[in-house]
Short mmCIF file of C-alpha atoms in Angstrom, two decimals:
data_model
loop_
_atom_site.label_atom_id
_atom_site.label_comp_id
_atom_site.label_asym_id
_atom_site.label_seq_id
_atom_site.Cartn_x
_atom_site.Cartn_y
_atom_site.Cartn_z
CA MET A 74 251.91 185.59 -139.99
CA GLN A 75 253.82 188.78 -140.83
CA SER A 76 250.85 191.00 -139.93
CA LEU A 77 250.30 189.15 -136.63
CA VAL A 78 253.96 189.45 -135.65
CA ASP A 79 253.99 193.14 -136.63
CA PHE A 80 250.90 193.70 -134.45
CA LEU A 81 252.62 192.07 -131.47
CA ASN A 82 255.74 194.16 -132.05
CA GLY A 83 253.63 197.31 -132.09
CA ILE A 84 252.45 196.47 -128.57
CA ILE A 85 255.72 195.14 -127.15
CA TRP A 86 257.96 197.80 -128.71
CA SER A 87 255.76 200.73 -127.74
CA PRO A 88 257.52 203.96 -126.67
CA ALA A 89 257.16 202.69 -123.08
CA LEU A 90 259.77 199.96 -123.61
CA ILE A 91 262.14 202.35 -125.38
CA TYR A 92 261.95 204.80 -122.47
CA LEU A 93 262.23 201.92 -120.00
CA CYS A 94 265.51 200.70 -121.58
CA LEU A 95 267.03 204.19 -121.61
CA GLY A 96 265.58 205.09 -118.21
CA ALA A 97 266.84 201.94 -116.49
CA GLY A 98 270.34 202.52 -117.86
CA LEU A 99 270.36 206.14 -116.69
CA PHE A 100 268.89 205.15 -113.31
CA TYR A 101 271.57 202.54 -112.62
CA SER A 102 274.35 204.72 -114.03
CA VAL A 103 273.51 207.38 -111.44
CA LEU A 104 273.06 204.87 -108.59
CA THR A 105 276.39 203.19 -109.28
CA ARG A 106 278.07 206.57 -109.83
CA PHE A 107 278.73 205.55 -113.43
CA VAL A 108 280.40 202.24 -112.63
CA GLN A 109 281.01 201.73 -116.36
CA VAL A 110 283.45 204.67 -116.30
CA ARG A 111 284.92 204.51 -112.78
CA HIS A 112 285.96 200.85 -112.98
CA PHE A 113 287.03 200.70 -116.62
CA PHE A 114 290.61 199.59 -115.82
CA GLU A 115 289.40 197.15 -113.17
CA MET A 116 287.29 195.51 -115.87
CA TRP A 117 290.44 194.88 -117.91
CA ARG A 118 292.28 193.45 -114.91
CA LEU A 119 289.45 191.09 -114.03
CA LEU A 120 289.01 190.01 -117.61
CA LEU A 121 292.53 188.63 -117.75
CA SER A 122 292.89 187.22 -114.24
CA GLY A 123 290.04 184.74 -113.78
CA LYS A 124 290.29 180.95 -113.39
CA SER A 125 287.90 178.22 -114.45
CA SER A 126 286.77 175.44 -112.14
CA GLU A 127 285.19 172.02 -112.42
CA LYS A 128 281.81 173.70 -111.89
CA GLY A 129 282.37 177.04 -113.57
CA ILE A 130 284.11 178.76 -116.45
CA SER A 131 286.58 181.65 -116.26
CA SER A 132 285.59 185.33 -116.43
CA PHE A 133 287.03 185.53 -119.93
CA GLN A 134 285.14 182.43 -121.05
CA ALA A 135 281.92 183.83 -119.57
CA LEU A 136 282.59 187.09 -121.40
CA ALA A 137 283.19 185.16 -124.62
CA VAL A 138 279.93 183.21 -124.21
CA SER A 139 277.95 186.37 -123.48
CA LEU A 140 279.75 188.25 -126.27
CA SER A 141 278.85 185.42 -128.62
CA GLY A 142 275.26 186.36 -127.80
CA ARG A 143 275.87 190.10 -128.08
CA VAL A 144 278.16 190.11 -131.13
CA GLY A 145 276.02 188.62 -133.85
CA THR A 146 273.89 189.54 -136.80
CA GLY A 147 272.68 192.61 -134.90
CA ASN A 148 276.15 194.13 -135.31
CA ILE A 149 276.11 193.74 -139.08
CA ALA A 150 272.53 193.45 -140.31
CA GLY A 151 271.00 195.15 -137.25
CA VAL A 152 273.03 198.33 -137.67
CA ALA A 153 272.06 198.39 -141.35
CA ALA A 154 268.38 198.13 -140.38
CA ALA A 155 268.72 200.95 -137.82
CA ILE A 156 270.22 203.24 -140.49
CA GLY A 157 267.84 202.04 -143.20
CA PHE A 158 264.68 202.75 -141.20
CA GLY A 159 265.79 205.35 -138.65
CA GLY A 160 268.42 207.31 -140.55
CA PRO A 161 272.06 207.91 -139.55
CA GLY A 162 270.90 209.46 -136.26
CA ALA A 163 269.84 206.02 -135.06
CA VAL A 164 273.54 205.24 -134.56
CA PHE A 165 273.76 207.96 -131.89
CA TRP A 166 270.91 206.35 -129.98
CA MET A 167 272.61 202.97 -130.28
CA TRP A 168 275.65 204.54 -128.60
CA THR A 169 273.46 206.12 -125.93
CA VAL A 170 271.65 202.92 -125.01
CA ALA A 171 275.02 201.11 -124.95
CA PHE A 172 276.68 203.62 -122.62
CA PHE A 173 273.85 203.65 -120.12
CA GLY A 174 273.15 199.97 -120.72
CA ALA A 175 276.61 199.08 -119.43
CA ALA A 176 275.36 199.96 -115.92
CA THR A 177 272.27 197.80 -116.46
CA ALA A 178 274.55 194.95 -117.57
CA TYR A 179 276.52 195.31 -114.33
CA ILE A 180 273.34 195.07 -112.23
CA GLU A 181 271.79 192.05 -113.95
CA SER A 182 275.07 190.09 -114.18
CA THR A 183 275.96 190.75 -110.53
CA LEU A 184 272.49 189.58 -109.51
CA ALA A 185 273.04 186.41 -111.55
CA GLN A 186 276.29 185.75 -109.67
CA ILE A 187 274.78 186.45 -106.24
CA TYR A 188 271.88 184.04 -106.72
CA LYS A 189 273.53 181.32 -108.81
CA GLU A 190 273.20 177.63 -107.97
CA GLU A 191 275.04 174.38 -108.58
CA ASP A 192 273.14 172.06 -110.89
CA ARG A 193 274.53 168.64 -111.82
CA GLY A 194 278.12 169.80 -111.48
CA GLU A 195 277.71 173.18 -113.21
CA PHE A 196 276.89 176.71 -112.12
CA ARG A 197 273.47 177.90 -113.26
CA GLY A 198 271.83 181.28 -112.87
CA GLY A 199 270.05 184.12 -114.60
CA PRO A 200 266.94 186.28 -114.30
CA ALA A 201 264.61 183.38 -113.45
CA TYR A 202 266.84 182.47 -110.50
CA TYR A 203 267.28 185.98 -109.11
CA ILE A 204 263.63 186.91 -109.68
CA GLU A 205 262.57 183.91 -107.57
CA LYS A 206 265.16 184.39 -104.83
CA ALA A 207 265.37 188.18 -104.58
CA MET A 208 261.76 189.07 -105.42
CA GLY A 209 260.23 185.95 -103.93
CA GLN A 210 257.88 185.68 -106.92
CA LYS A 211 258.23 182.24 -108.42
CA TRP A 212 255.33 182.76 -110.84
CA TYR A 213 257.09 185.76 -112.38
CA ALA A 214 260.31 183.77 -112.65
CA TRP A 215 258.44 181.02 -114.47
CA ILE A 216 256.98 183.50 -116.95
CA PHE A 217 260.49 184.77 -117.72
CA ALA A 218 261.87 181.23 -118.03
CA ILE A 219 259.13 180.13 -120.45
CA ALA A 220 259.37 183.34 -122.50
CA THR A 221 263.15 182.94 -122.70
CA ILE A 222 262.99 179.29 -123.75
CA PHE A 223 260.55 180.27 -126.50
CA ALA A 224 262.60 183.32 -127.56
CA CYS A 225 266.07 181.75 -127.45
CA GLY A 226 265.09 178.23 -128.43
CA VAL A 227 262.66 179.06 -131.25
CA LEU A 228 262.52 182.72 -132.36
CA LEU A 229 265.98 184.27 -132.11
CA PRO A 230 268.08 181.47 -133.69
CA GLY A 231 266.16 181.97 -136.93
CA VAL A 232 267.26 185.60 -137.15
CA GLN A 233 270.91 184.61 -136.93
CA SER A 234 270.74 181.74 -139.42
CA ASN A 235 268.63 183.82 -141.81
CA SER A 236 271.39 186.42 -142.07
CA ILE A 237 273.96 183.68 -142.72
CA GLY A 238 271.81 182.28 -145.55
CA ASN A 239 271.30 185.72 -147.10
CA ALA A 240 275.01 186.52 -146.88
CA VAL A 241 275.97 183.22 -148.53
CA GLU A 242 273.50 183.88 -151.37
CA THR A 243 274.91 187.38 -151.89
CA ALA A 244 278.48 186.08 -151.92
CA PHE A 245 278.10 182.90 -153.97
CA GLY A 246 274.74 183.18 -155.75
CA THR A 247 271.57 181.17 -155.22
CA GLY A 248 272.46 178.09 -157.24
CA ALA A 249 269.61 175.87 -158.44
CA MET A 250 266.12 176.64 -157.11
CA ILE A 251 264.51 173.62 -155.47
CA ASP A 252 260.77 173.11 -154.84
CA THR A 253 260.06 171.93 -151.28
CA ALA A 254 257.05 171.55 -148.99
CA ILE A 255 257.76 175.00 -147.52
CA GLY A 256 258.25 176.73 -150.86
CA THR A 257 260.91 177.22 -153.51
CA ILE A 258 264.33 177.52 -151.87
CA SER A 259 267.77 178.10 -153.30
CA PHE A 260 270.35 175.32 -153.12
CA ALA A 261 272.71 177.80 -151.41
CA LYS A 262 270.33 178.23 -148.47
CA ILE A 263 269.53 174.53 -148.16
CA PHE A 264 273.24 173.66 -148.17
CA THR A 265 274.04 176.46 -145.68
CA GLY A 266 271.23 175.39 -143.35
CA ALA A 267 272.41 171.78 -143.42
CA VAL A 268 276.04 172.71 -142.65
CA ILE A 269 275.02 175.00 -139.76
CA SER A 270 272.73 172.32 -138.32
CA VAL A 271 275.40 169.59 -138.37
CA ILE A 272 278.10 171.75 -136.72
CA LEU A 273 275.60 173.09 -134.20
CA ALA A 274 274.54 169.58 -133.18
CA PHE A 275 278.15 168.53 -132.63
CA ILE A 276 278.84 171.44 -130.27
CA ILE A 277 275.61 171.70 -128.26
CA PHE A 278 275.64 167.99 -127.46
CA GLY A 279 279.03 168.64 -125.80
CA GLY A 280 277.71 170.96 -123.06
CA VAL A 281 278.67 174.41 -121.79
CA LYS A 282 282.40 173.63 -121.60
CA ARG A 283 282.55 172.87 -125.31
CA ILE A 284 280.53 176.01 -126.06
CA ALA A 285 282.86 178.13 -123.91
CA ASN A 286 286.01 176.63 -125.44
CA PHE A 287 284.72 177.27 -128.96
CA THR A 288 283.52 180.84 -128.38
CA GLN A 289 286.61 182.02 -126.47
CA ILE A 290 288.68 181.37 -129.61
CA VAL A 291 286.26 182.35 -132.38
CA VAL A 292 284.62 185.49 -130.96
CA PRO A 293 287.78 187.53 -130.20
CA PHE A 294 289.39 186.49 -133.50
CA MET A 295 286.40 187.44 -135.67
CA ALA A 296 285.68 190.66 -133.78
CA LEU A 297 289.30 191.76 -134.19
CA ALA A 298 289.39 190.86 -137.90
CA TYR A 299 286.13 192.72 -138.48
CA ILE A 300 287.34 195.84 -136.66
CA ILE A 301 290.64 195.79 -138.61
CA ILE A 302 288.76 195.72 -141.94
CA ALA A 303 286.57 198.61 -140.77
CA PHE A 304 289.62 200.55 -139.57
CA VAL A 305 291.29 200.16 -142.98
CA ILE A 306 288.17 201.48 -144.75
CA ILE A 307 287.94 204.41 -142.32
CA LEU A 308 291.64 205.25 -142.85
CA LEU A 309 291.20 205.20 -146.61
CA ASN A 310 288.37 207.73 -146.17
CA ILE A 311 289.69 209.58 -143.12
CA GLY A 312 288.66 212.95 -144.50
CA GLU A 313 285.02 211.86 -144.38
CA VAL A 314 285.01 211.04 -140.65
CA PRO A 315 284.16 214.56 -139.33
CA ARG A 316 281.25 214.80 -141.80
CA ILE A 317 279.93 211.37 -140.78
CA VAL A 318 280.16 212.15 -137.05
CA GLY A 319 278.34 215.43 -137.67
CA MET A 320 275.67 213.60 -139.67
CA ILE A 321 275.11 211.04 -136.90
CA ILE A 322 274.81 213.65 -134.16
CA GLY A 323 272.82 216.14 -136.21
CA ASP A 324 270.36 213.56 -137.48
CA ALA A 325 269.83 212.23 -133.95
CA PHE A 326 268.10 215.48 -132.96
CA THR A 327 266.79 216.79 -136.28
CA PRO A 328 266.46 213.47 -138.06
CA MET A 329 265.40 212.94 -141.65
CA ALA A 330 263.25 209.97 -140.68
CA GLY A 331 261.51 211.66 -137.75
CA PHE A 332 262.70 212.01 -134.15
CA GLY A 333 260.73 208.97 -132.99
CA ALA A 334 262.08 206.79 -135.81
CA ALA A 335 265.73 207.57 -135.00
CA ILE A 336 265.28 206.90 -131.28
CA GLY A 337 263.01 203.91 -131.80
CA TRP A 338 265.24 202.10 -134.28
CA GLY A 339 268.42 203.09 -132.46
CA VAL A 340 267.20 201.78 -129.12
CA LYS A 341 265.54 198.68 -130.60
CA ARG A 342 268.61 197.62 -132.55
CA GLY A 343 270.88 198.77 -129.71
CA VAL A 344 269.11 196.49 -127.23
CA TYR A 345 269.04 193.70 -129.81
CA SER A 346 272.77 194.06 -130.38
CA ASN A 347 274.26 194.64 -126.92
CA GLU A 348 271.40 192.91 -125.01
CA ALA A 349 271.83 195.15 -121.95
CA GLY A 350 268.71 194.68 -119.85
CA GLN A 351 267.40 191.93 -122.09
CA GLY A 352 268.37 189.26 -119.57
CA THR A 353 270.53 187.08 -121.83
CA GLY A 354 273.99 188.11 -120.55
CA PRO A 355 273.33 187.10 -116.91
CA HIS A 356 273.08 183.42 -117.85
CA ALA A 357 276.73 183.25 -118.92
CA ALA A 358 277.75 185.58 -116.07
CA ALA A 359 276.35 183.14 -113.52
CA ALA A 360 278.49 180.32 -114.92
CA ALA A 361 281.76 182.16 -114.18
CA ASN A 362 284.03 181.18 -111.30
CA VAL A 363 284.89 184.42 -109.43
CA ASP A 364 285.82 185.46 -105.88
CA HIS A 365 283.15 188.17 -105.64
CA PRO A 366 279.86 188.64 -107.58
CA ALA A 367 280.69 192.25 -108.47
CA GLN A 368 283.73 191.08 -110.42
CA GLN A 369 281.70 189.34 -113.10
CA GLY A 370 279.25 192.23 -113.16
CA LEU A 371 282.13 194.52 -114.10
CA VAL A 372 283.40 192.13 -116.77
CA GLN A 373 279.95 191.86 -118.33
CA SER A 374 279.60 195.64 -118.26
CA PHE A 375 282.76 195.86 -120.36
CA SER A 376 281.22 193.58 -123.00
CA ILE A 377 278.78 196.36 -123.92
CA TYR A 378 281.71 198.55 -124.97
CA ILE A 379 283.11 195.81 -127.19
CA ASP A 380 279.76 195.09 -128.79
CA THR A 381 278.32 198.50 -129.56
CA LEU A 382 281.05 201.11 -129.23
CA LEU A 383 283.51 198.99 -131.24
CA VAL A 384 281.81 196.45 -133.49
CA CYS A 385 278.53 198.31 -134.18
CA SER A 386 280.39 201.58 -134.69
CA ALA A 387 282.71 199.85 -137.15
CA THR A 388 279.68 198.74 -139.19
CA ALA A 389 278.01 202.14 -139.04
CA PHE A 390 281.09 204.05 -140.17
CA MET A 391 281.73 201.65 -143.06
CA ILE A 392 278.15 202.01 -144.31
CA LEU A 393 277.94 205.80 -143.91
CA ILE A 394 281.42 206.62 -145.24
CA THR A 395 280.86 204.62 -148.41
CA GLY A 396 277.24 205.76 -148.81
CA ALA A 397 276.08 202.14 -149.10
CA TYR A 398 272.62 202.67 -147.64
CA ASN A 399 269.07 203.81 -148.26
CA VAL A 400 266.74 205.44 -145.73
CA HIS A 401 263.14 204.31 -146.06
CA GLY A 402 260.29 206.79 -145.75
CA ALA A 403 256.86 206.26 -144.25
CA GLY A 404 255.17 205.10 -147.44
CA GLU A 405 255.67 201.83 -149.28
CA GLY A 406 258.55 202.19 -151.72
CA ALA A 407 259.30 205.73 -150.52
CA PHE A 408 262.90 206.70 -149.75
CA LEU A 409 264.26 209.70 -147.89
CA VAL A 410 267.75 208.78 -149.06
CA GLN A 411 268.39 206.37 -151.91
CA ASN A 412 272.00 205.55 -152.73
CA LEU A 413 271.33 201.93 -153.72
CA ALA A 414 268.75 200.09 -155.78
CA GLU A 415 265.37 199.83 -154.09
CA THR A 416 265.66 196.03 -154.21
CA VAL A 417 268.55 196.12 -151.69
CA GLY A 418 266.88 195.30 -148.38
CA ALA A 419 267.77 197.06 -145.14
CA ASN A 420 266.85 193.99 -143.04
CA GLY A 421 269.99 192.06 -143.91
CA PRO A 422 273.76 192.24 -144.38
CA ALA A 423 273.65 193.77 -147.89
CA PHE A 424 274.51 197.36 -146.81
CA THR A 425 277.63 196.15 -145.00
CA GLN A 426 278.67 193.80 -147.78
CA LEU A 427 278.33 196.55 -150.42
CA ALA A 428 280.21 199.02 -148.18
CA ILE A 429 283.27 196.77 -147.98
CA GLU A 430 282.95 195.72 -151.62
CA SER A 431 283.01 199.35 -152.80
CA THR A 432 286.39 199.89 -151.11
CA MET A 433 287.87 196.41 -151.41
CA PRO A 434 286.46 194.84 -154.60
CA GLY A 435 286.16 191.09 -154.39
CA VAL A 436 286.47 191.08 -150.59
CA GLY A 437 283.26 192.52 -149.14
CA LYS A 438 280.66 189.91 -150.01
CA LEU A 439 282.89 186.96 -149.14
CA PHE A 440 284.27 188.50 -145.93
CA ILE A 441 280.85 189.43 -144.55
CA ALA A 442 279.51 185.97 -145.36
CA PHE A 443 282.46 184.50 -143.46
CA ALA A 444 282.14 186.98 -140.55
CA LEU A 445 278.38 186.55 -140.31
CA PHE A 446 278.73 182.79 -140.21
CA PHE A 447 280.96 182.91 -137.13
CA PHE A 448 279.25 185.88 -135.43
CA SER A 449 275.79 184.44 -135.94
CA PHE A 450 276.78 180.84 -135.26
CA THR A 451 278.34 181.69 -131.90
CA THR A 452 275.20 183.71 -131.08
CA ILE A 453 273.09 180.64 -131.76
CA LEU A 454 275.31 178.72 -129.32
CA ALA A 455 274.72 181.41 -126.70
CA TYR A 456 270.97 181.20 -127.31
CA TYR A 457 271.07 177.46 -126.81
CA TYR A 458 272.91 177.81 -123.51
CA ILE A 459 270.39 180.44 -122.32
CA ALA A 460 267.42 178.24 -123.22
CA GLU A 461 269.14 175.24 -121.60
CA THR A 462 269.67 177.19 -118.37
CA ASN A 463 265.97 178.09 -118.17
CA ILE A 464 264.97 174.50 -118.78
CA ALA A 465 267.33 173.58 -115.93
CA TYR A 466 265.45 176.14 -113.82
CA ILE A 467 262.10 174.52 -114.64
CA ARG A 468 263.59 171.08 -114.03
CA ARG A 469 264.18 172.07 -110.39
CA THR A 470 260.41 171.79 -109.92
CA PHE A 471 259.36 169.24 -112.54
CA LYS A 472 261.78 166.35 -112.93
CA LEU A 473 260.96 165.71 -116.58
CA SER A 474 263.49 163.68 -118.54
CA GLY A 475 264.28 164.39 -122.15
CA LEU A 476 263.66 168.17 -122.03
CA MET A 477 267.25 169.04 -122.92
CA PHE A 478 267.28 166.61 -125.83
CA PHE A 479 263.98 168.00 -127.10
CA LEU A 480 265.38 171.55 -126.86
CA LYS A 481 268.36 170.55 -129.01
CA LEU A 482 266.08 169.13 -131.71
CA VAL A 483 263.79 172.19 -131.69
CA LEU A 484 266.73 174.58 -131.88
CA ILE A 485 268.36 172.74 -134.79
CA THR A 486 265.02 172.70 -136.63
CA SER A 487 264.51 176.41 -135.96
CA VAL A 488 267.99 177.21 -137.27
CA PHE A 489 267.45 175.28 -140.50
CA TYR A 490 264.02 176.79 -141.09
CA GLY A 491 265.30 180.27 -140.22
CA THR A 492 267.98 179.98 -142.90
CA VAL A 493 265.36 179.77 -145.65
CA LYS A 494 262.47 182.01 -144.53
CA THR A 495 262.05 185.72 -145.34
CA ALA A 496 264.24 188.25 -143.59
CA ASN A 497 261.43 190.59 -142.54
CA LEU A 498 259.54 187.80 -140.77
CA ALA A 499 262.72 186.48 -139.13
CA TRP A 500 263.63 189.89 -137.73
CA ALA A 501 260.06 190.65 -136.63
CA MET A 502 259.82 187.36 -134.73
CA GLY A 503 263.19 188.04 -133.15
CA ASP A 504 261.98 191.48 -132.04
CA VAL A 505 259.03 189.84 -130.26
CA GLY A 506 261.40 187.58 -128.32
CA VAL A 507 263.82 190.38 -127.43
CA GLY A 508 261.01 192.71 -126.37
CA LEU A 509 259.33 190.15 -124.11
CA MET A 510 262.55 189.32 -122.32
CA ALA A 511 263.51 192.99 -121.93
CA TRP A 512 260.14 193.92 -120.41
CA LEU A 513 260.21 191.06 -117.90
CA ASN A 514 263.86 191.45 -116.91
CA ILE A 515 264.07 195.25 -116.59
CA VAL A 516 260.87 195.43 -114.55
CA GLY A 517 262.25 192.59 -112.41
CA ILE A 518 265.62 194.19 -111.63
CA ILE A 519 263.96 197.52 -110.80
CA ILE A 520 261.59 195.82 -108.33
CA ILE A 521 264.53 193.93 -106.81
CA PHE A 522 266.37 197.23 -106.34
CA PHE A 523 263.52 198.74 -104.35
CA MET A 524 263.24 195.57 -102.26
CA ALA A 525 266.87 194.94 -101.28
CA LYS A 526 269.49 196.61 -103.56
CA PRO A 527 271.72 193.47 -103.58
CA ALA A 528 273.80 194.46 -106.63
CA ILE A 529 274.47 197.94 -105.23
CA VAL A 530 275.39 196.46 -101.84
CA ALA A 531 277.77 194.02 -103.56
CA LEU A 532 279.44 196.87 -105.45
CA LYS A 533 280.01 198.87 -102.25
CA ASP A 534 281.40 195.78 -100.53
CA TYR A 535 283.79 195.15 -103.42
CA GLU A 536 284.94 198.78 -103.46
CA ARG A 537 285.50 198.66 -99.69
CA GLN A 538 287.77 195.64 -100.08
CA GLN A 539 289.55 197.37 -102.97
CA GLN A 540 290.31 200.35 -100.74
CA GLN A 541 291.63 198.02 -98.04
CA GLY A 542 294.02 196.50 -100.60
CA VAL A 543 292.94 192.90 -100.04
CA LYS A 544 294.35 190.26 -102.36
CA ASP A 545 291.78 187.56 -101.72
CA TYR A 546 288.26 188.95 -102.04
CA THR A 547 285.42 187.44 -100.01
CA PHE A 548 281.66 187.80 -100.19
CA ASN A 549 279.54 187.25 -97.08
CA PRO A 550 275.89 187.76 -98.08
CA VAL A 551 274.61 187.24 -94.53
CA ALA A 552 276.72 190.08 -93.14
CA LEU A 553 275.55 192.31 -96.02
CA GLY A 554 271.89 191.53 -95.36
CA ILE A 555 271.45 189.61 -98.64
CA GLN A 556 269.14 186.61 -98.35
CA GLY A 557 268.85 183.65 -100.68
CA ALA A 558 272.50 183.59 -101.83
CA ASP A 559 272.95 179.97 -100.73
CA TYR A 560 276.02 179.21 -102.82
CA TRP A 561 277.94 182.22 -101.47
CA GLU A 562 276.88 181.50 -97.88
CA GLU A 563 278.31 177.99 -98.16
CA ARG A 564 281.45 179.25 -99.89
CA TYR A 565 282.07 181.84 -97.18
CA LYS A 566 281.66 179.21 -94.44
CA ARG A 567 284.19 177.03 -96.26
CA ARG A 568 286.71 179.85 -96.37
CA GLN A 569 286.22 180.43 -92.66
CA GLY A 570 287.06 176.81 -91.94
CA GLU A 571 283.53 175.55 -91.33
CA LYS A 572 282.62 172.20 -92.81
CA PRO A 573 280.87 172.75 -96.15
CA LYS A 574 277.86 170.84 -97.38
CA SER A 575 279.79 169.71 -100.42
CA GLU A 576 283.37 169.72 -101.60
CA GLU A 577 284.55 172.05 -104.34
CA THR A 578 287.74 171.84 -106.35
CA ILE A 579 289.41 174.27 -108.69
CA THR A 580 291.52 173.20 -111.64
CA VAL A 581 294.62 175.31 -112.13
CA THR A 582 297.18 174.43 -114.82
CA GLY A 583 295.97 170.86 -114.94
CA GLU A 584 296.14 170.21 -111.18
CA THR A 585 293.20 169.83 -108.81
CA GLN A 586 293.47 171.88 -105.63
CA PRO A 587 291.05 172.62 -102.77
CA SER A 588 288.98 175.77 -103.25
CA GLN A 589 290.03 178.73 -101.15
#
């Protein structure tokens, strides 16, 4: 299985995908005149001003759901893998793909808002929806939907739960070893898998509202706690910071592990971590209740900064400052840098745990186990919601009952199994899922740009209204030449006083009021 998955990764994660991720980010950064820089303060304003509705969640809740997907094991174990296999220079390329990827995140999330739909009382949207409506290629949308269900419902949850299991073992020990049908497994992993599965079942059977309410509390709290710990370690070693920055930048261009390795691992783990272009973020973006599609695009763009430039950087600096890492060479068992025992794996949270432990004895292993549980668990919730949305897309054509229930069972099984299988296989299978989605989504949004440029048109319309100083933003897709945005067409008619096809209400401070 490992050799088959590695073969698939060799095809999917060829240099073509790496250049496509970087190229798409640069392309959209230029086209939007670096929207991720120009509208930085507008992102903050929008983040704090949104409202939820009976059909949608607030901008902040949508950000929290998408951040729960972005801020996960990739920020802790993924950064360690990038350094362990690509050298310190891989961190620079993680920053690069994050900066340019923020523009890609704006494009894909704005498209998700433009082409969202109402489904059984909730907003639904994402790449499958905008590929069908903007490209007019339903077959391509179906391929994305099926690939995403497989990736987010089966492959990716195992990566997250695997890191939780490894972190718990490192912090508390393995406990008794138990023989099972799938091999000898530690009691610690079996117990951890069971606890995760039970809590996961309770939340995902409650729907998107319960997911959003959970993530909007947990994600900001854990991200802030993690960054504070990193900041303390950096302050205690402040004299090392210039050397570490120089190492990251210098190794990015004259890297110890080879130029291709630094770029390849940096981009791969960067995309895995911040998910810009991967097509996962747009699902949560579509669920938000906003006055203009560009608003949620800007909010989602900001999430890339939080994920990579804050959380991933915190991990990288902790590992590099404390020297808690090895850099693997090309041969089996060969090391270009070896600061730790060769048994310490790079595909896991061990580097980060040892980094904190070396500065704060007795804290590192336990804290990372705790942080990974919440980071990874909320990511699993985001994966469930993404898979659920794509099943809802398929259900528009085939009215099959029981699909959502079946998805829940498969996801819970995948999470339990992922907790106990090997880390290398878990990560490799996750890479297959991420790579497939990235290929399909990035190619899709580029084709959509050359067909109609809807996200660029929406940005110009939003900026025009900003310049006019309007307080209540509107979005009229017909006047802008955007076709297929049925929800926004109906909403605009409602605001102009025309009779809508359906009634919409917005809940504000516990009261139900007509939508404006």
